[in-house]
CSV table of N, CA and C in Angstrom, one decimal:
chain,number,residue,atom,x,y,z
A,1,UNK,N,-23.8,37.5,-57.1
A,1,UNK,CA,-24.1,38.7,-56.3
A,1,UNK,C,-23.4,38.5,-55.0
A,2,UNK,N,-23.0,39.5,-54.8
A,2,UNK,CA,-22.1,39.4,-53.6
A,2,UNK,C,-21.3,41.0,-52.6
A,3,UNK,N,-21.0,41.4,-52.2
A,3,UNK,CA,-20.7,42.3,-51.0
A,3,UNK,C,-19.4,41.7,-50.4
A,4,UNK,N,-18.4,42.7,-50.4
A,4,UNK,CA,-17.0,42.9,-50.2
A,4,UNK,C,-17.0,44.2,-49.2
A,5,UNK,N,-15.7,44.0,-48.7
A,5,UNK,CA,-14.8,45.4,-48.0
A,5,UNK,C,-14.3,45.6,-49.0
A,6,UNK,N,-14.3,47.6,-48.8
A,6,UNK,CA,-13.3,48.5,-49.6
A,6,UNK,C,-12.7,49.3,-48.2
A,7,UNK,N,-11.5,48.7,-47.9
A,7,UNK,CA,-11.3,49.4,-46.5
A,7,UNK,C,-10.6,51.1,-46.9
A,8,UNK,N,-10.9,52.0,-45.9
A,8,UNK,CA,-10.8,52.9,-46.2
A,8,UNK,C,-9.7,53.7,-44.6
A,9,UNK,N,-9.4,54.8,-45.0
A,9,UNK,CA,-8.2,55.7,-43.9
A,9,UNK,C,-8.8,57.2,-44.3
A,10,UNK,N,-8.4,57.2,-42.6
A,10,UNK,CA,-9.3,59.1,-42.6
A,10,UNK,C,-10.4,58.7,-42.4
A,11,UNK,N,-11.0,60.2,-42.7
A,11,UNK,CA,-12.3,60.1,-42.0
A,11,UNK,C,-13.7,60.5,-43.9
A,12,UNK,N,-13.7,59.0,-44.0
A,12,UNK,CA,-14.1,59.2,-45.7
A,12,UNK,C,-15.7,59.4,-45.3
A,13,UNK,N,-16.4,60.5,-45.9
A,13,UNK,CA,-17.9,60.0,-46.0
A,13,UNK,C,-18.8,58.9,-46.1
A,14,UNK,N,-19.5,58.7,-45.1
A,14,UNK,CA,-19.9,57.2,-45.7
A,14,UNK,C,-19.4,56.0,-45.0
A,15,UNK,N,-18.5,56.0,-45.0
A,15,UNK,CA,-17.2,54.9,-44.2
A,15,UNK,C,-17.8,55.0,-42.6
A,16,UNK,N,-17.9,53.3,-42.2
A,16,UNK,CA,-17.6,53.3,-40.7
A,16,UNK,C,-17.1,51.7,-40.7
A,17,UNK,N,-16.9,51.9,-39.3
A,17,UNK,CA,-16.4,50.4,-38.7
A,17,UNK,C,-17.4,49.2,-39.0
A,18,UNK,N,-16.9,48.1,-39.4
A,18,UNK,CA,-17.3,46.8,-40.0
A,18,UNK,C,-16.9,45.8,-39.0
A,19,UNK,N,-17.6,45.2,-38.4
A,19,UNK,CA,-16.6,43.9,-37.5
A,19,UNK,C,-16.5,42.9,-38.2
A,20,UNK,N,-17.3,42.7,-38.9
A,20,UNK,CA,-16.8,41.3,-40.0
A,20,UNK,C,-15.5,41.7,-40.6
A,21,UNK,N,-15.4,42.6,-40.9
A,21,UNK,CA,-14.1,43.1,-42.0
A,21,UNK,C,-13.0,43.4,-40.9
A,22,UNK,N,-13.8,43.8,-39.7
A,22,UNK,CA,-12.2,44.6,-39.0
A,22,UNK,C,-11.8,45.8,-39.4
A,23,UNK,N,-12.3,46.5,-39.4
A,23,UNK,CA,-12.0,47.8,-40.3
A,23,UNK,C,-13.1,48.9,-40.7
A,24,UNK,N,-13.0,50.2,-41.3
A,24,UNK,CA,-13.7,51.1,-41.1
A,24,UNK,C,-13.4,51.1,-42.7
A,25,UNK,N,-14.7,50.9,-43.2
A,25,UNK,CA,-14.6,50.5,-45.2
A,25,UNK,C,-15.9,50.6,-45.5
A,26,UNK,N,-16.0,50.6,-47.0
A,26,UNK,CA,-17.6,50.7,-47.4
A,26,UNK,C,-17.9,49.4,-47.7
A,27,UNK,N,-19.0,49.1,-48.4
A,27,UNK,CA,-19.7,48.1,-48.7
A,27,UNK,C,-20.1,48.0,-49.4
A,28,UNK,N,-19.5,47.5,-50.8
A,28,UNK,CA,-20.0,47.5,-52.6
A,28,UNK,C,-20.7,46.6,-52.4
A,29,UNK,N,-21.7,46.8,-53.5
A,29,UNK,CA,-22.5,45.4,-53.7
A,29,UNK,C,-21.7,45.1,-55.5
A,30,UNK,N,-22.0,43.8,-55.2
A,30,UNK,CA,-21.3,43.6,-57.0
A,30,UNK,C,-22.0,42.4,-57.2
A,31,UNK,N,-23.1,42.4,-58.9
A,31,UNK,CA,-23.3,41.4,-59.5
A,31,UNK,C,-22.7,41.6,-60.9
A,32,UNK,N,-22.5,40.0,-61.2
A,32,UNK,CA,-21.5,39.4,-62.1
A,32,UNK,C,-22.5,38.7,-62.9
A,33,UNK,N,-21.8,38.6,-64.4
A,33,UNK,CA,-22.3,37.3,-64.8
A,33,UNK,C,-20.9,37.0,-65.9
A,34,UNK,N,-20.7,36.0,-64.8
A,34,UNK,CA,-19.4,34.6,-65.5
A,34,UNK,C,-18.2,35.9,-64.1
A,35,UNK,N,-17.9,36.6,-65.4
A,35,UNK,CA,-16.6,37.3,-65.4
A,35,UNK,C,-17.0,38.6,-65.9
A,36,UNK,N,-18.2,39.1,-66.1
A,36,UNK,CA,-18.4,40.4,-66.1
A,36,UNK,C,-18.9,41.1,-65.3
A,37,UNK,N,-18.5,42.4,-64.6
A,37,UNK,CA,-19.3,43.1,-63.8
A,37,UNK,C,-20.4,43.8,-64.8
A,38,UNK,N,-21.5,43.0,-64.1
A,38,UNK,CA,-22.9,44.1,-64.2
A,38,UNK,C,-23.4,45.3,-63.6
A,39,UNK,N,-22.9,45.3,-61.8
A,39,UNK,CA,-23.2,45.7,-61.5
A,39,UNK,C,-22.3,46.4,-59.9
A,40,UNK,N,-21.5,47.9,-59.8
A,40,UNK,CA,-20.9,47.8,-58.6
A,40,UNK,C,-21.2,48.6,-57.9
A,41,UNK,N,-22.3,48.9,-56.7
A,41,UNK,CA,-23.0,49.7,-56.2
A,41,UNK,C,-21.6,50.5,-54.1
A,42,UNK,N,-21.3,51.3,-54.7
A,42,UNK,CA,-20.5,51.7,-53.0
A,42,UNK,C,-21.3,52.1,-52.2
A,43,UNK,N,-21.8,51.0,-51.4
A,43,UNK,CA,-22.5,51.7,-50.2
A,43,UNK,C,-21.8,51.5,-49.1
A,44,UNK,N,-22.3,52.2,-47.7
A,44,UNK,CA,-21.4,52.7,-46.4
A,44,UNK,C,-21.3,51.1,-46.3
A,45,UNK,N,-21.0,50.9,-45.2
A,45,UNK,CA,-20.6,49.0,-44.5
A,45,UNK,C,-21.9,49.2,-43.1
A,46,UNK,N,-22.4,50.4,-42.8
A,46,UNK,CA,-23.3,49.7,-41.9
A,46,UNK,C,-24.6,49.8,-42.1
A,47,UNK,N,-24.8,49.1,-42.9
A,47,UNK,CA,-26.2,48.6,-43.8
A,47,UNK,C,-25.8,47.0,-44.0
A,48,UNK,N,-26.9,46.4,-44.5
A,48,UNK,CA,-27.8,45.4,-44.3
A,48,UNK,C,-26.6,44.7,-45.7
A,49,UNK,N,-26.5,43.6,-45.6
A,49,UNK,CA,-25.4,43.0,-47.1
A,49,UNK,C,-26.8,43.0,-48.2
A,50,UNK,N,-27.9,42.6,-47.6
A,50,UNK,CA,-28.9,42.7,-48.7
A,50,UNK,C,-29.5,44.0,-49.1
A,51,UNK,N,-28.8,45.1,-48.6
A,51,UNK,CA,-29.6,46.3,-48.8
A,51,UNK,C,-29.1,47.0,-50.2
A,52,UNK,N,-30.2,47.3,-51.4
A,52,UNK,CA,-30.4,47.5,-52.5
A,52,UNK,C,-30.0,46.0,-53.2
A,53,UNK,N,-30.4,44.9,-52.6
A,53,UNK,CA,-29.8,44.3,-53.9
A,53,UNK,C,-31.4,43.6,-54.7
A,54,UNK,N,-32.4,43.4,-54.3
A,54,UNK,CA,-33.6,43.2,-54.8
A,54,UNK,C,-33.5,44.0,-56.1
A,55,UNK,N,-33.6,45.5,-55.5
A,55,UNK,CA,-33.6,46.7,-56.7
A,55,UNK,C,-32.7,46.2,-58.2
A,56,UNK,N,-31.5,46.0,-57.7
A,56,UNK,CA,-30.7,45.8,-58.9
A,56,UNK,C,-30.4,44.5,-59.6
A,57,UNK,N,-31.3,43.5,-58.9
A,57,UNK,CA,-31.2,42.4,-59.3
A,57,UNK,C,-33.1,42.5,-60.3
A,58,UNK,N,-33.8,43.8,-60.2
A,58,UNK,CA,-35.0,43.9,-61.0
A,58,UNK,C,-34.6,45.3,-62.4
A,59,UNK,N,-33.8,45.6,-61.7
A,59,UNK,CA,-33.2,46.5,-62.7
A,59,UNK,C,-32.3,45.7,-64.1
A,60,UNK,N,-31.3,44.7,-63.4
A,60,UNK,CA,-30.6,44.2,-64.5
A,60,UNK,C,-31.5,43.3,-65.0
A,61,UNK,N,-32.3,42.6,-64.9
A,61,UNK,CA,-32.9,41.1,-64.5
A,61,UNK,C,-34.2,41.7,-66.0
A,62,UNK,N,-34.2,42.8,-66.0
A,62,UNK,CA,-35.4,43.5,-67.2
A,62,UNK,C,-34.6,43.9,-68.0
A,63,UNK,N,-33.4,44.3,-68.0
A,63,UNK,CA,-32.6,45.3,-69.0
A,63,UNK,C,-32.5,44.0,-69.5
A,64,UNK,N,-31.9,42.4,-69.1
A,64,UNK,CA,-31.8,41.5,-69.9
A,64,UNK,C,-32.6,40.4,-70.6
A,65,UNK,N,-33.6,40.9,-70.2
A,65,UNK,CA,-35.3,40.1,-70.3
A,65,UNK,C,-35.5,41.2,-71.9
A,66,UNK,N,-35.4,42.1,-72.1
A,66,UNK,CA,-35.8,43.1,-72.9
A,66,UNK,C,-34.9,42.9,-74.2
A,67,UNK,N,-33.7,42.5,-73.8
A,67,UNK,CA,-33.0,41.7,-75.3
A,67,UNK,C,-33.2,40.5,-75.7
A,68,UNK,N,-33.4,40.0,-74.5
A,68,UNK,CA,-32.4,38.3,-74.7
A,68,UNK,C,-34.2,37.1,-73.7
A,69,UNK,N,-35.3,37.7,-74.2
A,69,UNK,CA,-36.0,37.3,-73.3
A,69,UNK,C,-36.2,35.6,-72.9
A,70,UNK,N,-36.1,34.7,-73.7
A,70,UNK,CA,-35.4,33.4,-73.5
A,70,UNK,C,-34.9,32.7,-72.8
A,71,UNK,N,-33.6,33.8,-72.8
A,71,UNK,CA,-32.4,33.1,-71.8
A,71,UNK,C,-32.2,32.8,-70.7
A,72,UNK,N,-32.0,31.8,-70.4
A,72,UNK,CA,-31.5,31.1,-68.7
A,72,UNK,C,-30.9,32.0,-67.9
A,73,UNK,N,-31.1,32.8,-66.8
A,73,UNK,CA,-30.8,33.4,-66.0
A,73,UNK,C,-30.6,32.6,-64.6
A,74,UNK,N,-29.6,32.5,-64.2
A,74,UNK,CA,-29.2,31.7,-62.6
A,74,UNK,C,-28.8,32.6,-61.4
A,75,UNK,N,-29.4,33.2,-60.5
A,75,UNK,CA,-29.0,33.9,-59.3
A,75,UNK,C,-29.0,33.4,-58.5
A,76,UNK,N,-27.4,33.6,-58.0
A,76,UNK,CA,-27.0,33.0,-56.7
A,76,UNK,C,-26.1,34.0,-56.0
A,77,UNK,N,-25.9,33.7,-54.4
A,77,UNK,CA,-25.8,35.1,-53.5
A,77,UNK,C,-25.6,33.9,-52.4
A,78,UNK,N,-24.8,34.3,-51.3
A,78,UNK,CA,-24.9,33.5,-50.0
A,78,UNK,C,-25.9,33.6,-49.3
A,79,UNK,N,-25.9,33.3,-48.0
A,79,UNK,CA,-26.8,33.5,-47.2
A,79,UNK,C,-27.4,35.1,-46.7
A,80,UNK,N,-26.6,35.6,-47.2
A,80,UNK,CA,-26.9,37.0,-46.7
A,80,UNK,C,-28.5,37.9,-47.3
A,81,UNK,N,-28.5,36.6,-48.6
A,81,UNK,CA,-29.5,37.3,-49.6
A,81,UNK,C,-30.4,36.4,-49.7
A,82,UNK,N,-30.5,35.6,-49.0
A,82,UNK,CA,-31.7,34.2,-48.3
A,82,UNK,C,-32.8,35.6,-48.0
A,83,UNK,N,-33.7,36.1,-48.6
A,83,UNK,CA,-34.6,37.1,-48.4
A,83,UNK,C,-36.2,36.2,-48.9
A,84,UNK,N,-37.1,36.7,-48.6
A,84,UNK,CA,-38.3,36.6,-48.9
A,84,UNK,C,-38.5,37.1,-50.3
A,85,UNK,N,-38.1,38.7,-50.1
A,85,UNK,CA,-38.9,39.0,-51.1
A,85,UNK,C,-37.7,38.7,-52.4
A,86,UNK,N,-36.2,38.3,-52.0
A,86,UNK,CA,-35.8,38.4,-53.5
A,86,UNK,C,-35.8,36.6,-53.7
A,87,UNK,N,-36.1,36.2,-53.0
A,87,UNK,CA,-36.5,34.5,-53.2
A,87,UNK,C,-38.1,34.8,-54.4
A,88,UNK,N,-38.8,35.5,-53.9
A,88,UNK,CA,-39.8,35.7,-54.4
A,88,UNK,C,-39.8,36.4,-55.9
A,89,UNK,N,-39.2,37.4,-56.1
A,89,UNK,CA,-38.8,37.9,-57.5
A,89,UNK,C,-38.6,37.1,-58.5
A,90,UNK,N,-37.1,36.2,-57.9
A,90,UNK,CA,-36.6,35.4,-58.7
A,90,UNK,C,-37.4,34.2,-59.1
A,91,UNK,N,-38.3,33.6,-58.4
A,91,UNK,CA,-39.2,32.5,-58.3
A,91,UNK,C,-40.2,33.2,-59.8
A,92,UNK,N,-40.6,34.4,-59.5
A,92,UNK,CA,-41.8,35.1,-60.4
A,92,UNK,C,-41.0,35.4,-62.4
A,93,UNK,N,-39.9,35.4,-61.9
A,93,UNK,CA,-38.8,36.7,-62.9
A,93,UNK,C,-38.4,35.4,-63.7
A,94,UNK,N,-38.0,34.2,-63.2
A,94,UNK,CA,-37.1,33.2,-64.1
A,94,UNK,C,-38.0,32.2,-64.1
């Protein structure tokens, strides 16, 4: 789980200035598993790096629970996603 720059030119909906990035770009959220995209959400860059990612980490986290209920799931994210409540999910969820 993780959050990138998509830097952007003009004046794009959505789009503003990032100081981490340097730049005026949006803010995808993207979860993976290995080498697959599960998940690539475009949101603006001035929001939170953890903002929607609880949601989609309970969204995917059941869609795979509902096949495969068994299986070893490992969620990992930087610091940005050091959260309460998704520390808490995942503690409940795996």
């Amino acid at each position: 789980m993780d959050v990138t720059d998509d830097q952007v030119h003009g004046n794009q909906e959505g789009a503003f200035f990032n100081s981490y990035y340097h730049g005026v770009c949006y803010a995808p959220l993207y979860i993976f598993c290995g080498h697959h995209l599960l998940v690539a959400k475009l949101r603006s860059s001035n929001v939170d790096p953890a903002d929607g990612a609880l949601d989609e980490l309970q969204r995917i986290i059941g869609l795979i629970r509902e096949k495969w209920s068994e299986t070893h799931i490992l969620v990992r994210g930087d610091s940005a996603y050091a959260r309460e409540e998704i520390f808490y999910f995942v503690k409940i969820s795996l």
